[in-house]
mmCIF file of C-alpha atoms in Angstrom:
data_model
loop_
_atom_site.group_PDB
_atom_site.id
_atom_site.type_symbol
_atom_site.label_atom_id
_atom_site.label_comp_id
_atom_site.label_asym_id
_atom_site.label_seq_id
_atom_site.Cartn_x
_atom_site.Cartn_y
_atom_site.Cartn_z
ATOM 1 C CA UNK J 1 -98.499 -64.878 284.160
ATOM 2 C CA UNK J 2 -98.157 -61.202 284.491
ATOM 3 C CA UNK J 3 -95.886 -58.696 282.720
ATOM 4 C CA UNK J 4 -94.420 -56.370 285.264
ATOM 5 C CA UNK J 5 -95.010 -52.425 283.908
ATOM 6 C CA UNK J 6 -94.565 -48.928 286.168
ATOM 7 C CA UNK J 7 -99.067 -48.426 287.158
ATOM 8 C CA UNK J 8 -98.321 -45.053 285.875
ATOM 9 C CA UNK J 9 -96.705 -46.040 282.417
ATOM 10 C CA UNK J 10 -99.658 -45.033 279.426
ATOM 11 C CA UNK J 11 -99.658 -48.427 278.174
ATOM 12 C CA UNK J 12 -100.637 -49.724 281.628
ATOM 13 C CA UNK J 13 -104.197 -48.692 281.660
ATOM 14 C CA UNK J 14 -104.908 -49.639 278.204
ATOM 15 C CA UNK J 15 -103.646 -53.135 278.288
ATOM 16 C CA UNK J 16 -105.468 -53.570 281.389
ATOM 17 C CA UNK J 17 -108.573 -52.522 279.561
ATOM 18 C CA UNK J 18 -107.876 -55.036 277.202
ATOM 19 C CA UNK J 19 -107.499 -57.677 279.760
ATOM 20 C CA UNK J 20 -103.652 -58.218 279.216
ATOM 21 C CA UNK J 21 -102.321 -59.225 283.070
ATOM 22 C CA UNK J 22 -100.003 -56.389 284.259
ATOM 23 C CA UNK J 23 -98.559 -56.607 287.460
ATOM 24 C CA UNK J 24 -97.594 -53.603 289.828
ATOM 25 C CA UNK J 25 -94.044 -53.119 291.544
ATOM 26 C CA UNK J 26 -95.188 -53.742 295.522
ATOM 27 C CA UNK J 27 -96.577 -57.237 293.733
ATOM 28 C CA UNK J 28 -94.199 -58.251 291.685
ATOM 29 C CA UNK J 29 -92.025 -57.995 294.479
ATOM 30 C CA UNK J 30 -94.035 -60.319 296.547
ATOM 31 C CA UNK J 31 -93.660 -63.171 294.023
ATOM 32 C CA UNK J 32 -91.100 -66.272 294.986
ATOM 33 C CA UNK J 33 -89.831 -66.532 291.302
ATOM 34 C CA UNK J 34 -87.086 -65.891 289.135
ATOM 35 C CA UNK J 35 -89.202 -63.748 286.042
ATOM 36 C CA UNK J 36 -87.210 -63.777 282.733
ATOM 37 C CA UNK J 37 -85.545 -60.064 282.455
ATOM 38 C CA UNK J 38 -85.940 -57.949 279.219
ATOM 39 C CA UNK J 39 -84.804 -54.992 277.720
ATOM 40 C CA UNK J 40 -86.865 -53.061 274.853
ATOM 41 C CA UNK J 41 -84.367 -50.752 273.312
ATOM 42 C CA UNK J 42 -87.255 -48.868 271.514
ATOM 43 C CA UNK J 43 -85.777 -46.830 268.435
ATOM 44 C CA UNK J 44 -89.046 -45.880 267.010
ATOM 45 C CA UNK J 45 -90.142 -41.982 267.309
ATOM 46 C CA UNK J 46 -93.580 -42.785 268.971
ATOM 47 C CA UNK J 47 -92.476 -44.489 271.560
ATOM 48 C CA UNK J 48 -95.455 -44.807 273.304
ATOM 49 C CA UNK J 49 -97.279 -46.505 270.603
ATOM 50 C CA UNK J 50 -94.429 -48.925 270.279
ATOM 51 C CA UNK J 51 -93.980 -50.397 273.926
ATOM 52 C CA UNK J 52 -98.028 -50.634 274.018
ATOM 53 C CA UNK J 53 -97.590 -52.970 271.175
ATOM 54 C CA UNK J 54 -94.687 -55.026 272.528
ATOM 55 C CA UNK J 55 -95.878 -54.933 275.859
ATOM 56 C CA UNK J 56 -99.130 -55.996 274.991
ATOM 57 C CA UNK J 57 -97.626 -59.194 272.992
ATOM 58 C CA UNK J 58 -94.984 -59.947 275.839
ATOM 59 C CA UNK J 59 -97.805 -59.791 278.662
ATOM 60 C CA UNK J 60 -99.998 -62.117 276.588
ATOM 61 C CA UNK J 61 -97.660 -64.694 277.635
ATOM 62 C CA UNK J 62 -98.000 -67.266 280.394
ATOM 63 C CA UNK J 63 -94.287 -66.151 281.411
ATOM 64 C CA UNK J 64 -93.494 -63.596 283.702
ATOM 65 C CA UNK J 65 -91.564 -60.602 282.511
ATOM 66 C CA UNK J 66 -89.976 -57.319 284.355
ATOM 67 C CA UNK J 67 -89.191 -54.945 282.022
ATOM 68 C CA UNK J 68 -86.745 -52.323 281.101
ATOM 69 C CA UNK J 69 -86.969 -49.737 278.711
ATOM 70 C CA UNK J 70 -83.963 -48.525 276.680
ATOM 71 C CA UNK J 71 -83.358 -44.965 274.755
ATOM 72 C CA UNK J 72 -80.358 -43.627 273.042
ATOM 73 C CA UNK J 73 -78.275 -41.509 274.747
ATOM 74 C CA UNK J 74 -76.801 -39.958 271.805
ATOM 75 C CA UNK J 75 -80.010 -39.289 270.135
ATOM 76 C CA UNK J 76 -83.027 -36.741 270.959
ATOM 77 C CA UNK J 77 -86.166 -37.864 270.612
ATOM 78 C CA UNK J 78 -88.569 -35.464 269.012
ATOM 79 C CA UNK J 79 -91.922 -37.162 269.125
ATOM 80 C CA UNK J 80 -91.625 -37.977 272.815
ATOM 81 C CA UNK J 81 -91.615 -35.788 275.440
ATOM 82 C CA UNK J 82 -88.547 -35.591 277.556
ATOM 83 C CA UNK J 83 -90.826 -36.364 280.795
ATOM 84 C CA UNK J 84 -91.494 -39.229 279.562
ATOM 85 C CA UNK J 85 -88.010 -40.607 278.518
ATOM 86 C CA UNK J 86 -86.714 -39.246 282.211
ATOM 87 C CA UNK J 87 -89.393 -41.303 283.720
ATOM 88 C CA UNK J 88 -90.013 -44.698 282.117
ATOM 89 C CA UNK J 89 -86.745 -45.106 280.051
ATOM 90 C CA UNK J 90 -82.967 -45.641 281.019
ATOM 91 C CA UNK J 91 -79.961 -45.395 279.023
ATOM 92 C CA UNK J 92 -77.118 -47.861 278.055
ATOM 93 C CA UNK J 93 -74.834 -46.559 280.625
ATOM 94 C CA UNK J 94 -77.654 -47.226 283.241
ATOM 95 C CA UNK J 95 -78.101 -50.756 282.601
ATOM 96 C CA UNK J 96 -74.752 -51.905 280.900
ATOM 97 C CA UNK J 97 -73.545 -53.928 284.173
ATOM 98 C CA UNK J 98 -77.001 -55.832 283.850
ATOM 99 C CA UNK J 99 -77.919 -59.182 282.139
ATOM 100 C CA UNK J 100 -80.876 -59.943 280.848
ATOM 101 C CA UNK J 101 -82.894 -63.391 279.588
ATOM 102 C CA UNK J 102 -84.115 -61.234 276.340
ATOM 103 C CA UNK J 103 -83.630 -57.997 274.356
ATOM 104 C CA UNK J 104 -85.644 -56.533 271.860
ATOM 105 C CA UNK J 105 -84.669 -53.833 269.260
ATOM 106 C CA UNK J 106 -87.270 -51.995 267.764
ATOM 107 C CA UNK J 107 -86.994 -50.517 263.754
ATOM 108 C CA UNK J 108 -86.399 -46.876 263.532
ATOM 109 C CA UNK J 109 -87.163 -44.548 260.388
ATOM 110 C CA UNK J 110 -83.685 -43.966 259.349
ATOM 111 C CA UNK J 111 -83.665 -46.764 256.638
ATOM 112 C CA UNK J 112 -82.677 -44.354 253.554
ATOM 113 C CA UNK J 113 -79.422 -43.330 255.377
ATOM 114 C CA UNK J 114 -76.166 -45.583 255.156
ATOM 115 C CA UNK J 115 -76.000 -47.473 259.120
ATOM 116 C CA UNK J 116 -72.972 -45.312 259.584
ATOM 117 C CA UNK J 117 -74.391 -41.857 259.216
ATOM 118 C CA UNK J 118 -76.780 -42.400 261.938
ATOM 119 C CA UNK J 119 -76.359 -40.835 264.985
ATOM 120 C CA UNK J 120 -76.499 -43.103 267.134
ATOM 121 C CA UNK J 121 -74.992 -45.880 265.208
ATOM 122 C CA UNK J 122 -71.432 -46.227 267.290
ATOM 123 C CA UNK J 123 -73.881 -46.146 270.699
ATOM 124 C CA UNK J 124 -76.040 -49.123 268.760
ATOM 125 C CA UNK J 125 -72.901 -51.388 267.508
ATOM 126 C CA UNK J 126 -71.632 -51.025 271.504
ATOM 127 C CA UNK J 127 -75.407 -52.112 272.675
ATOM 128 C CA UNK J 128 -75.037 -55.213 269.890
ATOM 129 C CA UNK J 129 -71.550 -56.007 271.297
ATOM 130 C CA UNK J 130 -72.445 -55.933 274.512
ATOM 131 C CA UNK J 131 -75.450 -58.167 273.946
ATOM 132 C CA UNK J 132 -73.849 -60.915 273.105
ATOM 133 C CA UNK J 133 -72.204 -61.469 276.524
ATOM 134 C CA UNK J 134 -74.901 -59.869 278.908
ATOM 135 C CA UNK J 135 -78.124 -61.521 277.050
ATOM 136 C CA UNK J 136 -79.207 -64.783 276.205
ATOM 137 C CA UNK J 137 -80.911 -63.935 272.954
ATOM 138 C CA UNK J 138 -82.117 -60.938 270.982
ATOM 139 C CA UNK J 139 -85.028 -60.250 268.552
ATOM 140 C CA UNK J 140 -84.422 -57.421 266.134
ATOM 141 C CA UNK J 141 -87.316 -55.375 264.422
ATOM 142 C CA UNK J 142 -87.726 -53.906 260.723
ATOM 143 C CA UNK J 143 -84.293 -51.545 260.711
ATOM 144 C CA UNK J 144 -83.617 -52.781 263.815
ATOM 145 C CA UNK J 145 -83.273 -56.487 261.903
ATOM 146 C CA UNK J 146 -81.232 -54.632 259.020
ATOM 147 C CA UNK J 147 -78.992 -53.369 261.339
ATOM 148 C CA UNK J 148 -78.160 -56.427 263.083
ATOM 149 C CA UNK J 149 -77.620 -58.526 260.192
ATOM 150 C CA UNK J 150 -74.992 -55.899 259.221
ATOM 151 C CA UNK J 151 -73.770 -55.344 262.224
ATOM 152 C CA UNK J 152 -73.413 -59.006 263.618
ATOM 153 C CA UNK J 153 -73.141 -60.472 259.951
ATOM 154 C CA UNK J 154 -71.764 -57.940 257.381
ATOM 155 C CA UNK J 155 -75.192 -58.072 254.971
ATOM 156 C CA UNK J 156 -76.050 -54.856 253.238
ATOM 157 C CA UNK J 157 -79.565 -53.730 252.799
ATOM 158 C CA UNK J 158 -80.775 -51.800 249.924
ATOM 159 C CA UNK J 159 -83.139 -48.954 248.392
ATOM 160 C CA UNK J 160 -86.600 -50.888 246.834
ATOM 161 C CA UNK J 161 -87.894 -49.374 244.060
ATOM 162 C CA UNK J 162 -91.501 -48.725 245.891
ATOM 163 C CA UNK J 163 -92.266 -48.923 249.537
ATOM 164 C CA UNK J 164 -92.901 -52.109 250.796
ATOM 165 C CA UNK J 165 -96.132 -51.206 252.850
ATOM 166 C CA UNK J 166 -99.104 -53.640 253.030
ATOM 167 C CA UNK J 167 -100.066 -56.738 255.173
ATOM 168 C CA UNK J 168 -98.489 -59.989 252.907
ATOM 169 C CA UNK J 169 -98.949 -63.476 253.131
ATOM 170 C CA UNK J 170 -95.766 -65.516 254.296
ATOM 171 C CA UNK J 171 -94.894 -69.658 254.081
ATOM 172 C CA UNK J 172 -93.051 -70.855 256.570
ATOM 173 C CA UNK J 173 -89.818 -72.691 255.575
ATOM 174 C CA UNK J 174 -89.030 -74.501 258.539
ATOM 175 C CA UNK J 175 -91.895 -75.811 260.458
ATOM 176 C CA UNK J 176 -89.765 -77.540 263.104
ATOM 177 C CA UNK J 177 -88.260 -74.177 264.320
ATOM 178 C CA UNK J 178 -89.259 -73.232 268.323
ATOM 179 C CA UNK J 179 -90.086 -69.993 267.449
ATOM 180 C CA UNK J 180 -92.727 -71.178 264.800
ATOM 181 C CA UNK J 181 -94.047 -73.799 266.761
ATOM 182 C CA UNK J 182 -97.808 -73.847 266.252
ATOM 183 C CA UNK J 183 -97.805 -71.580 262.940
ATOM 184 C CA UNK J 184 -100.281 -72.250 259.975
ATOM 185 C CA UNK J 185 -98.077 -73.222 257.043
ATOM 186 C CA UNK J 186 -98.958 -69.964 255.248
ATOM 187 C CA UNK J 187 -99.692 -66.505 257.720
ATOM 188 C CA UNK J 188 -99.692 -62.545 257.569
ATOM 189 C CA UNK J 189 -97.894 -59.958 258.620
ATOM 190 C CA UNK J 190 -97.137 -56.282 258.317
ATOM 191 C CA UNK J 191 -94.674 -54.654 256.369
ATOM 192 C CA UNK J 192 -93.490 -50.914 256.309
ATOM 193 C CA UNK J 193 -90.302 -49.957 254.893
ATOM 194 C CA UNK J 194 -88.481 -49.227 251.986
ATOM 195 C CA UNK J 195 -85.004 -50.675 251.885
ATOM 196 C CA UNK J 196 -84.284 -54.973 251.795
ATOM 197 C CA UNK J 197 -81.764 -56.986 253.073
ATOM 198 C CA UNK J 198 -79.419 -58.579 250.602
ATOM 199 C CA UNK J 199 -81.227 -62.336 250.367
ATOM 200 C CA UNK J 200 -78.830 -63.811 248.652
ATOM 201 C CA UNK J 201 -75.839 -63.240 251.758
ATOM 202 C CA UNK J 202 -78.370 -64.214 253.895
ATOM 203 C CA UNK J 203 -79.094 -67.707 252.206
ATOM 204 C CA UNK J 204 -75.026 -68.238 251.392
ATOM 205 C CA UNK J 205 -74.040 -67.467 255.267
ATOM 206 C CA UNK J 206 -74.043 -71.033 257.270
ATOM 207 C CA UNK J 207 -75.004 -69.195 260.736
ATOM 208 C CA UNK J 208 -77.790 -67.927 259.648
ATOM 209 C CA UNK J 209 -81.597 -69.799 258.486
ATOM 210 C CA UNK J 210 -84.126 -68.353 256.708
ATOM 211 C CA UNK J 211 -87.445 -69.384 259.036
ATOM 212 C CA UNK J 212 -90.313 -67.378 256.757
ATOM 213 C CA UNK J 213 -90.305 -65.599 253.451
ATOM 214 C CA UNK J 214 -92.618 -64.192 251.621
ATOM 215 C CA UNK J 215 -92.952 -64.498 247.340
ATOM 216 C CA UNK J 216 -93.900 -60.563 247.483
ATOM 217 C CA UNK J 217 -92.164 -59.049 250.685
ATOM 218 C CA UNK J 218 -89.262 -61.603 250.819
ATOM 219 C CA UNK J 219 -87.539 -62.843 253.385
ATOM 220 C CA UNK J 220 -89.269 -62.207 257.338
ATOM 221 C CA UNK J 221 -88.020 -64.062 259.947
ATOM 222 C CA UNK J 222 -84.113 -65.084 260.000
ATOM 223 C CA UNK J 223 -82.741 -67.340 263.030
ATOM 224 C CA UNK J 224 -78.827 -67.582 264.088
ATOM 225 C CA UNK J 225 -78.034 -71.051 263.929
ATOM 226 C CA UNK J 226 -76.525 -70.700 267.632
ATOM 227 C CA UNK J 227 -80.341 -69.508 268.651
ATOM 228 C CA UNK J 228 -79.200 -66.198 269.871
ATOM 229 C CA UNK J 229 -80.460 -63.945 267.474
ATOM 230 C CA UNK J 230 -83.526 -63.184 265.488
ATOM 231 C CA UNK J 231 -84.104 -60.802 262.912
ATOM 232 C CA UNK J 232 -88.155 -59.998 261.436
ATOM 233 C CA UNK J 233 -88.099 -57.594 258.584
ATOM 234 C CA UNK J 234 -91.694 -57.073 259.533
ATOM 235 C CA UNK J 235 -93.709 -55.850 262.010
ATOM 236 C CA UNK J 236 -95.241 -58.685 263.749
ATOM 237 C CA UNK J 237 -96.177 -56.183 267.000
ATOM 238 C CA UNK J 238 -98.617 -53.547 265.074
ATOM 239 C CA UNK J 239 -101.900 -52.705 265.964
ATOM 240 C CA UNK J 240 -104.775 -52.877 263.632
ATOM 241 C CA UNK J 241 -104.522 -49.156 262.664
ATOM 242 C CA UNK J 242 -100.885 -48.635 262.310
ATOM 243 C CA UNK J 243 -100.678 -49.178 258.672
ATOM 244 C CA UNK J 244 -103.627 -46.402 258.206
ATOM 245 C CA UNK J 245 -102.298 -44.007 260.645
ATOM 246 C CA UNK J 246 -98.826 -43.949 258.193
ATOM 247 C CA UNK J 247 -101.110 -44.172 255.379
ATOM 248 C CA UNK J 248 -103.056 -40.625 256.202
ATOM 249 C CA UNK J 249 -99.930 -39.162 257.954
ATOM 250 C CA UNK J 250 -98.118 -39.164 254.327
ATOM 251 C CA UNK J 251 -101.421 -38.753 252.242
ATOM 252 C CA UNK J 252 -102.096 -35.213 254.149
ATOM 253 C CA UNK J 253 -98.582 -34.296 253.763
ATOM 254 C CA UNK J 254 -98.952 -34.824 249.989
ATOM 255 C CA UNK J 255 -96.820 -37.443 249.825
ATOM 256 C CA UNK J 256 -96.424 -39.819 247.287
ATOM 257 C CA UNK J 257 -97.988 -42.887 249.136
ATOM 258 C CA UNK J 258 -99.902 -45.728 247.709
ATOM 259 C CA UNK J 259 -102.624 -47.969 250.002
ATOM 260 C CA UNK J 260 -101.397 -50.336 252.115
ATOM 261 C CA UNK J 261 -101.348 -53.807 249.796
ATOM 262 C CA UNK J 262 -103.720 -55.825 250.975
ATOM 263 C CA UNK J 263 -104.918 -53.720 254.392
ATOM 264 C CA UNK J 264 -108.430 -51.930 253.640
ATOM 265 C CA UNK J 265 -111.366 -53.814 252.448
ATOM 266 C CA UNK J 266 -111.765 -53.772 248.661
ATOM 267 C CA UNK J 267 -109.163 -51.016 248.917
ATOM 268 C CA UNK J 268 -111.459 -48.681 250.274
ATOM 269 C CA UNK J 269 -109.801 -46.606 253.083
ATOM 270 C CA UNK J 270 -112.881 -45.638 254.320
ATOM 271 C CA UNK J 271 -113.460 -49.394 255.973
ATOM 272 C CA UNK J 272 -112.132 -50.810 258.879
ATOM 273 C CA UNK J 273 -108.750 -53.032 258.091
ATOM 274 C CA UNK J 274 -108.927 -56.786 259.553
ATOM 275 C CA UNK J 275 -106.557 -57.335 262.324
ATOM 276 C CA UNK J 276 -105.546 -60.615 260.513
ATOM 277 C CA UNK J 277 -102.382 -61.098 261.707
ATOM 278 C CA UNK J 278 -102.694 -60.520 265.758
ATOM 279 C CA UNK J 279 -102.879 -64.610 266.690
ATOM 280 C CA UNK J 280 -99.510 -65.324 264.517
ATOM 281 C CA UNK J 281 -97.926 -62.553 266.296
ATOM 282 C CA UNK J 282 -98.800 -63.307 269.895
ATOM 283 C CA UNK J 283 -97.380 -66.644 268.549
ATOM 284 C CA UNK J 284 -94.627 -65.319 267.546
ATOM 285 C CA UNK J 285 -93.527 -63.527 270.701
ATOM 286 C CA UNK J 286 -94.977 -66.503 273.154
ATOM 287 C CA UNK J 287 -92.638 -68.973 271.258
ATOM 288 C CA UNK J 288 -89.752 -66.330 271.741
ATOM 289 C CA UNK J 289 -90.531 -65.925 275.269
ATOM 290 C CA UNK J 290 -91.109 -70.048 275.935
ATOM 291 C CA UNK J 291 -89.260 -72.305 273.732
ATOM 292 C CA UNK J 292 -86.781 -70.062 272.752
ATOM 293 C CA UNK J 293 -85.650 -67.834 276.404
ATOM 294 C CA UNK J 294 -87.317 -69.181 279.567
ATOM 295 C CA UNK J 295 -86.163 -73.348 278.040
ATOM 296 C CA UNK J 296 -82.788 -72.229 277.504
ATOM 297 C CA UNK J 297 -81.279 -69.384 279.385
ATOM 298 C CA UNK J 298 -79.280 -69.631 282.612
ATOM 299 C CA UNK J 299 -81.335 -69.456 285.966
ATOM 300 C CA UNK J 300 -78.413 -67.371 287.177
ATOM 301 C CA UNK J 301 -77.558 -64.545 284.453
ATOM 302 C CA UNK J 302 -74.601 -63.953 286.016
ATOM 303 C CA UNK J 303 -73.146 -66.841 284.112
ATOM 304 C CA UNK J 304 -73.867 -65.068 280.333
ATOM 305 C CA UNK J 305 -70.484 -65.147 278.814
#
């Protein structure tokens, strides 16, 4: 089933290129079916790039999805243009009377700064307090995970001693878990930050359940016992090149950067990484979508509580 995008959004001609059903407006609205409703709240300063990766993972589902993006009102966005933001994204105050089957919150480069001392962190805690009466469940992103364990939990993240940047092997811990239904016992996945979350709260607090870890980049996915919330301290959603791209973009700055762990061939930036982890993470997001949202949540939203 389709995922239903504005034709003119950028990411609309490149997942068609790639064969990813997208659905127009005057269609969608021809269709005699209740499609699940989510909300990206995309933190993340390219924007672009970042709903062409989730959209490309949520229309690779056999689910269909409307979509709405979210940006902070209390934040200006430097790496997007304003056109843009008018056009394809609303705010909190322009969807805060909706309910939706799903939201996702993207990870944002503001990881060395305490939660607080972000801008838009009192606009964020209302968006996570609101969420837990106006959507069914959420799925939080890199920073966007941090901040929702502390937010929802009370677990502090901290400073690593080097940046946690590579593509690392993972076991999964419980096999029986919807959203892992159909994972290899061992898989890969992205990782670009430098600050953890505190694994030892996580693994002595009874609503939460570690799903994934991994014996270098530690824990990845986290579950709510209640099934509402998810938390991936990875990046499940990136392309093939997004690890290189961050890579160069610090190397020409003269950065202090090392290669992405396990990401070029023989360590050689000059080769073409393998996209190794793309099946797991369509997994990933068609479990989310399936076994997780469209089972569960209410036919009428209206009766979120």
């Amino acid at each position: 089933m389709p995922i239903k995008i504005p034709s003119d959004l950028p990411a609309t001609k490149i997942l068609e290129h790639e064969n990813i059903f997208v659905m127009n407006e005057e269609r969608a609205s021809h269709q005699d079916i209740r499609p699940l409703e989510i909300a990206i709240l995309n933190l993340m300063p390219k924007k672009v790039e970042t709903e062409t990766q989730l959209l490309r993972l949520l229309g690779n589902t056999p689910i269909h999805v409307n979509i709405d993006l979210i940006q902070m009102a209390s934040h200006i966005s430097k790496n997007t243009s304003a056109e843009h933001l008018l056009k394809f994204y609303k705010t909190f105050d322009d969807i805060k009377d909706n309910r939706y089957d799903g939201l996702i919150i993207t990870g944002a480069p503001v990881e060395h700064m305490p939660f607080e001392q972000v801008d838009y962190w009192s606009e964020l805690c209302q968006i996570m307090h609101w969420s837990l009466t106006h959507v069914y469940s959420t799925f939080h992103i890199c920073w966007g995970a941090q901040a929702g364990l502390y937010y929802h939990y009370g677990i502090q993240k901290h400073t690593l001693p080097d940046k946690m940047f590579g593509i690392f092997e993972h076991d999964v811990l419980q096999p029986q878990h919807p959203l892992l239904r159909g994972f290899n016992e061992e898989y890969l996945c992205p990782h670009s930050r430098h600050t953890a979350i505190d694994e030892q709260a996580v693994m002595q607090c009874p609503d939460l359940q570690i799903l994934t870890r991994s014996p270098i980049a530690g824990i990845n996915l986290v579950a709510s016992t209640n099934g509402k919330h998810f938390f991936a301290t990875g990046h499940h959603e990136y392309d093939r090149n997004t690890l290189g791209d961050e890579f160069q973009r610090d190397y020409s700055k003269g950065l202090e950067i090392k290669l992405p762990y396990n990401y070029y061939p023989g360590d050689d930036c000059r080769k073409t990484p393998k996209f190794n982890w793309r099946a797991h993470a369509n997994l990933l997001f068609t479990n989310w979508l399936n076994f997780v949202v469209y089972q569960d949540t209410p036919y009428d939203l209206s009766s979120l509580s």
